[in-house]
Short mmCIF file of C-alpha atoms in Angstrom, two decimals:
data_model
loop_
_atom_site.label_atom_id
_atom_site.label_comp_id
_atom_site.label_asym_id
_atom_site.label_seq_id
_atom_site.Cartn_x
_atom_site.Cartn_y
_atom_site.Cartn_z
CA MET A 259 0.07 -0.15 0.04
CA LYS A 260 0.84 3.78 -0.63
CA ALA A 261 2.44 4.90 3.48
CA PHE A 262 0.87 8.07 3.61
CA LEU A 263 2.77 10.54 7.06
CA THR A 264 0.02 13.01 7.91
CA CYS A 265 2.08 15.75 9.64
CA ALA A 266 1.28 18.09 12.44
CA HIS A 267 1.70 21.33 13.86
CA PRO A 268 3.71 21.86 15.97
CA HIS A 269 5.14 18.75 17.09
CA THR A 270 4.20 15.38 15.31
CA PRO A 271 6.24 11.84 17.33
CA ARG A 272 7.76 9.64 15.41
CA TYR A 273 6.15 6.06 14.32
CA THR A 274 7.02 2.96 14.25
CA PRO A 275 5.20 0.93 10.60
CA ARG A 276 2.34 -1.42 11.76
CA ARG A 277 -0.33 -3.28 10.34
CA SER A 278 -2.70 0.04 10.69
CA ARG A 279 -1.91 3.37 8.75
CA PRO A 280 -0.53 5.72 11.16
CA PRO A 281 -2.27 8.67 13.03
CA SER A 282 -3.56 11.21 10.67
CA PRO A 283 -3.14 14.29 13.81
CA ARG A 284 -5.06 17.63 11.99
CA LEU A 285 -2.77 20.42 11.43
CA PRO A 286 -4.51 23.68 13.14
CA ALA A 287 -2.68 26.57 12.38
CA PRO A 288 -1.53 28.41 10.59
CA CYS A 289 -4.81 27.91 8.08
CA PRO A 290 -4.40 30.44 5.30
CA ARG A 291 -8.04 31.90 4.07
CA ARG A 292 -7.17 33.89 0.89
CA GLY A 293 -4.18 32.59 -0.06
CA GLY A 294 -0.24 32.13 1.25
CA THR A 295 2.53 29.87 1.31
CA VAL A 296 3.59 27.72 3.87
CA SER A 297 6.97 26.30 4.52
CA PHE A 298 7.30 22.18 5.48
CA THR A 299 10.38 20.47 6.37
CA LEU A 300 10.56 16.52 6.60
CA THR A 301 14.02 15.33 8.45
CA GLY A 302 15.01 11.48 8.95
CA THR A 303 17.84 8.68 7.75
CA ASN A 304 17.30 7.55 3.99
CA LEU A 305 14.94 9.99 3.04
CA PRO A 306 14.57 9.20 -0.92
CA ASP A 307 13.54 11.46 -4.04
CA GLY A 308 10.18 11.93 -4.72
CA ILE A 309 8.81 12.41 -1.74
CA THR A 310 5.70 14.73 -1.67
CA PHE A 311 3.14 16.98 0.12
CA GLU A 312 -0.50 16.90 -0.32
CA ALA A 313 -3.05 19.34 1.91
CA PHE A 314 -6.67 18.30 2.65
CA GLU A 315 -9.46 19.61 4.39
CA GLY A 316 -10.88 16.93 6.54
CA ASP A 317 -10.61 13.85 3.91
CA ALA A 318 -11.30 15.98 0.67
CA GLU A 319 -8.06 16.91 -1.28
CA THR A 320 -7.37 20.26 -1.91
CA GLY A 321 -5.65 19.89 -5.30
CA THR A 322 -2.89 22.17 -3.26
CA THR A 323 0.45 19.73 -3.26
CA ALA A 324 4.33 19.71 -4.02
CA THR A 325 7.16 17.89 -4.93
CA ALA A 326 9.66 18.07 -1.86
CA THR A 327 13.65 18.46 -3.23
CA GLY A 328 16.60 17.52 -0.69
CA SER A 329 17.10 13.71 -0.04
CA GLY A 330 19.17 11.82 2.68
CA ALA A 331 18.39 13.57 6.15
CA GLU A 332 16.33 16.21 5.02
CA VAL A 333 13.58 17.20 2.78
CA SER A 334 11.12 20.50 1.99
CA ALA A 335 8.74 21.80 0.47
CA VAL A 336 6.83 24.86 -0.09
CA LEU A 337 2.66 24.56 -0.17
CA ALA A 338 0.68 27.30 -2.20
CA PHE A 339 -2.59 27.85 -1.46
CA GLY A 340 -5.16 29.57 -3.43
CA PRO A 341 -7.53 32.53 -2.04
CA ASN A 342 -10.70 29.16 -0.85
CA THR A 343 -8.13 26.78 0.69
CA GLY A 344 -9.11 26.78 4.26
CA THR A 345 -10.77 28.77 7.12
CA ARG A 346 -10.39 29.36 10.01
CA ASN A 347 -12.69 27.02 11.80
CA ARG A 348 -11.86 24.38 9.64
CA PRO A 349 -8.29 23.32 9.84
CA TYR A 350 -6.23 22.04 7.13
CA THR A 351 -4.14 18.23 7.29
CA VAL A 352 -0.84 18.55 5.23
CA ARG A 353 0.61 14.63 4.14
CA ALA A 354 4.12 13.40 3.16
CA ARG A 355 3.48 10.48 0.46
CA LEU A 356 6.34 7.96 0.26
CA PRO A 357 7.13 7.71 -3.63
CA PHE A 358 7.29 3.39 -3.04
CA GLU A 359 5.63 0.75 -1.87
CA VAL A 360 6.03 -0.04 2.39
CA ASP A 361 5.27 -3.15 3.85
CA PHE A 362 4.10 -2.85 7.60
CA LEU A 363 5.41 -5.93 8.60
CA GLN A 364 9.13 -5.03 7.98
CA SER A 365 11.25 -2.70 9.20
CA PRO A 366 10.97 1.14 8.12
CA ALA A 367 13.31 2.65 5.27
CA ALA A 368 12.94 5.99 7.06
CA THR A 369 12.14 7.49 9.91
CA LEU A 370 10.18 10.36 9.58
CA THR A 371 9.63 13.48 11.45
CA LEU A 372 8.08 16.35 10.87
CA LEU A 373 9.22 19.98 11.65
CA ALA A 374 6.87 23.14 12.58
CA PRO A 375 5.95 25.02 9.40
CA GLU A 376 7.79 28.24 8.39
CA ALA A 377 4.34 30.13 7.40
CA ALA A 378 4.92 32.83 4.88
CA LEU A 379 0.56 33.97 5.11
CA PRO A 380 -1.18 37.19 4.84
CA ALA A 381 -2.82 38.61 7.79
CA ASP A 382 -5.78 37.84 7.69
CA PRO A 383 -7.81 40.99 5.65
CA ALA A 384 -10.72 42.02 5.28
CA SER A 385 -11.54 41.88 2.00
CA PRO A 386 -14.29 41.10 -0.01
CA THR A 387 -15.92 38.29 0.29
CA ASP A 388 -14.87 35.58 -1.48
CA THR A 389 -18.05 35.09 -4.02
CA ALA A 390 -18.75 38.42 -5.88
CA PRO A 391 -22.21 39.93 -5.99
CA GLN A 392 -24.03 38.92 -9.03
CA SER A 393 -25.42 41.70 -11.09
CA VAL A 394 -29.82 42.12 -11.25
CA ALA A 395 -31.25 41.80 -15.02
CA VAL A 396 -33.49 44.57 -15.63
CA LYS A 397 -37.64 42.47 -15.75
CA SER A 398 -39.17 45.27 -17.47
CA VAL A 399 -39.57 48.58 -18.86
CA GLU A 400 -42.53 50.72 -18.61
CA MET A 401 -43.86 53.90 -19.87
CA PRO A 402 -47.48 55.65 -19.02
CA MET A 403 -48.71 56.18 -22.32
CA GLY A 404 -48.84 53.89 -24.80
CA ALA A 405 -49.49 56.47 -27.14
CA LYS A 406 -49.33 59.92 -28.10
CA MET A 407 -50.79 62.64 -30.55
CA LEU A 408 -48.77 65.47 -31.70
CA GLU A 409 -49.02 68.63 -34.72
CA LYS A 410 -45.78 68.87 -36.99
CA GLY A 411 -43.14 71.23 -34.68
CA ARG A 412 -44.83 69.67 -31.38
CA LYS A 413 -42.53 68.10 -28.38
CA VAL A 414 -43.69 65.51 -25.38
CA THR A 415 -40.97 64.59 -23.31
CA LEU A 416 -41.65 60.38 -22.51
CA LYS A 417 -40.71 58.95 -19.48
CA ALA A 418 -39.49 54.99 -18.66
CA THR A 419 -39.24 52.66 -15.65
CA VAL A 420 -36.83 50.30 -15.24
CA SER A 421 -37.45 47.58 -12.76
CA PRO A 422 -36.24 46.16 -10.45
CA ALA A 423 -35.23 49.45 -9.10
CA ASN A 424 -31.95 47.63 -7.89
CA ALA A 425 -31.49 46.21 -11.93
CA ALA A 426 -27.62 46.69 -13.07
CA ASN A 427 -27.83 48.10 -16.26
CA LYS A 428 -30.70 51.15 -15.89
CA LYS A 429 -29.69 53.02 -18.24
CA ILE A 430 -32.36 53.67 -21.23
CA THR A 431 -31.93 54.05 -25.34
CA TRP A 432 -34.19 55.63 -27.22
CA ARG A 433 -35.12 54.55 -30.97
CA SER A 434 -37.69 56.18 -33.44
CA SER A 435 -39.06 53.53 -36.30
CA ASP A 436 -39.50 56.56 -38.47
CA LYS A 437 -36.74 59.16 -37.90
CA LYS A 438 -38.47 61.63 -40.93
CA VAL A 439 -42.26 61.57 -39.20
CA ALA A 440 -40.78 61.96 -35.48
CA THR A 441 -37.23 61.78 -33.78
CA VAL A 442 -36.43 61.37 -30.38
CA SER A 443 -33.80 62.18 -28.64
CA SER A 444 -31.21 60.24 -25.51
CA LYS A 445 -33.65 61.91 -23.10
CA GLY A 446 -36.84 60.76 -24.87
CA VAL A 447 -37.97 63.97 -26.29
CA VAL A 448 -39.29 63.60 -29.13
CA LYS A 449 -40.70 65.71 -32.01
CA ALA A 450 -43.31 65.90 -34.41
CA LEU A 451 -41.63 66.33 -38.27
CA LYS A 452 -44.54 65.73 -40.65
CA ASN A 453 -48.04 63.62 -40.45
CA GLY A 454 -47.40 60.02 -40.12
CA LYS A 455 -46.86 57.30 -37.06
CA ALA A 456 -43.84 56.01 -35.40
CA THR A 457 -43.12 53.98 -32.77
CA ILE A 458 -40.12 55.09 -29.67
CA THR A 459 -39.33 52.49 -28.39
CA ALA A 460 -37.14 52.18 -25.02
CA THR A 461 -34.98 49.80 -24.39
CA ALA A 462 -33.06 48.23 -21.23
CA GLY A 463 -31.13 45.32 -20.18
CA GLY A 464 -32.71 43.61 -22.81
CA LYS A 465 -36.45 44.63 -22.04
CA THR A 466 -38.39 47.26 -24.32
CA ALA A 467 -41.67 49.44 -23.70
CA LYS A 468 -43.34 51.51 -26.64
CA CYS A 469 -45.06 53.80 -27.42
CA THR A 470 -46.85 55.37 -30.80
CA ILE A 471 -46.89 58.50 -32.27
CA THR A 472 -49.60 60.10 -34.40
CA VAL A 473 -48.76 63.36 -36.30
CA SER A 474 -51.53 65.57 -37.75
CA ALA A 475 -53.16 69.02 -37.81
CA ASN A 476 -55.83 68.53 -35.54
CA ALA A 477 -54.20 66.33 -33.30
CA ALA A 478 -55.15 68.65 -30.57
CA GLN A 479 -58.93 68.40 -31.22
CA LYS A 480 -58.41 64.42 -31.13
CA ALA A 481 -55.75 64.44 -28.32
CA VAL A 482 -57.06 62.66 -24.50
CA ARG A 483 -56.98 65.76 -22.12
CA ALA A 484 -58.38 64.12 -18.77
CA VAL A 485 -59.79 61.45 -17.65
CA THR A 486 -62.74 61.61 -14.86
CA LEU A 487 -63.79 58.83 -12.64
CA SER A 488 -67.53 57.92 -11.00
CA LYS A 489 -66.25 57.85 -7.42
CA ARG A 490 -63.48 59.34 -5.89
CA LYS A 491 -63.54 57.46 -2.65
CA ALA A 492 -64.87 54.55 -1.88
CA THR A 493 -65.38 52.13 1.06
CA LEU A 494 -66.28 47.99 0.54
CA LYS A 495 -66.02 45.45 2.85
CA THR A 496 -64.37 42.06 2.30
CA SER A 497 -64.91 40.32 -0.53
CA LYS A 498 -67.04 43.01 -2.29
CA THR A 499 -66.98 44.19 -5.40
CA LEU A 500 -67.17 48.54 -7.05
CA ARG A 501 -67.66 49.01 -10.82
CA LEU A 502 -65.88 52.64 -11.51
CA MET A 503 -66.89 53.80 -14.33
CA ALA A 504 -63.99 56.16 -16.70
CA THR A 505 -64.98 58.92 -18.46
CA VAL A 506 -62.10 60.38 -21.52
CA ALA A 507 -62.52 64.10 -22.12
CA PRO A 508 -62.66 65.51 -25.11
CA GLN A 509 -65.80 63.56 -26.78
CA ALA A 510 -63.58 63.61 -29.70
CA ALA A 511 -60.84 61.92 -28.89
CA LYS A 512 -59.65 59.89 -30.73
CA GLN A 513 -58.33 56.40 -28.84
CA LYS A 514 -60.20 56.29 -24.95
CA LYS A 515 -58.77 53.59 -23.82
CA VAL A 516 -58.36 52.87 -20.47
CA VAL A 517 -55.64 51.10 -18.16
CA TRP A 518 -55.95 50.18 -14.67
CA ALA A 519 -53.83 49.78 -12.07
CA SER A 520 -54.23 49.13 -8.02
CA SER A 521 -51.41 50.45 -6.11
CA ASP A 522 -51.48 47.15 -3.26
CA PRO A 523 -53.54 44.18 -5.04
CA LYS A 524 -53.04 42.77 -1.58
CA ILE A 525 -55.75 45.02 -0.45
CA ALA A 526 -58.10 45.08 -3.07
CA THR A 527 -57.08 44.21 -7.19
CA VAL A 528 -58.98 45.87 -10.16
CA SER A 529 -59.31 44.32 -13.67
CA ALA A 530 -59.31 45.84 -17.02
CA SER A 531 -62.91 47.17 -17.38
CA GLY A 532 -62.88 48.62 -13.54
CA VAL A 533 -63.96 46.34 -11.61
CA VAL A 534 -62.12 46.67 -8.05
CA LYS A 535 -62.62 43.50 -5.56
CA ALA A 536 -61.78 44.06 -1.67
CA LEU A 537 -59.64 41.40 -0.42
CA THR A 538 -58.10 42.51 2.97
CA ARG A 539 -58.84 45.40 5.72
CA GLY A 540 -56.78 48.67 4.17
CA THR A 541 -56.62 51.58 1.55
CA VAL A 542 -55.22 51.38 -1.49
CA LYS A 543 -55.50 53.61 -4.77
CA ILE A 544 -57.02 53.35 -7.96
CA THR A 545 -55.59 54.65 -10.87
CA ALA A 546 -56.84 54.95 -13.88
CA SER A 547 -54.63 56.08 -17.19
CA SER A 548 -55.65 56.67 -20.27
CA TYR A 549 -53.64 54.65 -22.79
CA GLU A 550 -53.06 57.94 -25.24
CA GLY A 551 -51.54 60.65 -23.16
CA GLY A 552 -51.24 59.14 -19.96
CA LYS A 553 -53.80 60.96 -18.24
CA LYS A 554 -54.32 59.78 -14.92
CA ALA A 555 -57.58 59.59 -11.77
CA VAL A 556 -57.27 58.66 -8.82
CA CYS A 557 -60.13 56.75 -6.51
CA THR A 558 -59.34 55.26 -2.64
CA VAL A 559 -60.52 53.30 -1.40
CA THR A 560 -60.87 51.60 1.91
CA VAL A 561 -61.43 48.24 2.86
CA ARG A 562 -63.23 47.33 6.20
#
């Protein structure tokens, strides 16, 4: 069998070969935490060439090995530990591997003793964690208006929101599908140039949001100017429902679509047709926003 001589610090007794493997005391110190080197020396008689030193954490190999130099009365090796080898609370074990077969029933070929290692380790620094934090991906990009009507020469500033708030890449890039109809700046400022339609796209982290710009001579008469609700305040008991009605002005508005939202769906939800359902006690704001122009109206709902 291959002979393993387990090294301990600061003292390892000599041993006499026997049927069982030599004892394997753990090395209590020094324990590299984020890299460093440790020098080991093995002394005895008739030490052969090719002795290697190996580091273990428990019974697991760390991959840290070194071939000893010298022979005869003394050999030595320097183990270089990586940044993740060893911890202050989990000692490591160093073993010396002999390059030949040993019959433990016969006299030993060499009597080996490990000397205390000479450590050349860095101080235990307050350095960053071993694992770099992972970047947070963008989940969505949203714009408060899905469409906007403009007359030639008029401008509008579009706003986009990136979620989640701690996303790594929140930079928004803007693009117009037809720069002859409408252009958009790096800050989301849209300028109408001639009659027609252009789609403005906001992109961040691979996610997009779009707004359709319609340029026409009578845009002012057909654009949404306001949204009103049938109620500004309401009180509901849990599990009860209420339908809110939204009115878009002016009457001649070309796009009258309304988008509904609840500030806290755990308290009350709202459907695409404005039906509010009370779930649990609390206060919530139900918002109706015009698809064109992003005009808003709010109803405060108290659930009891």
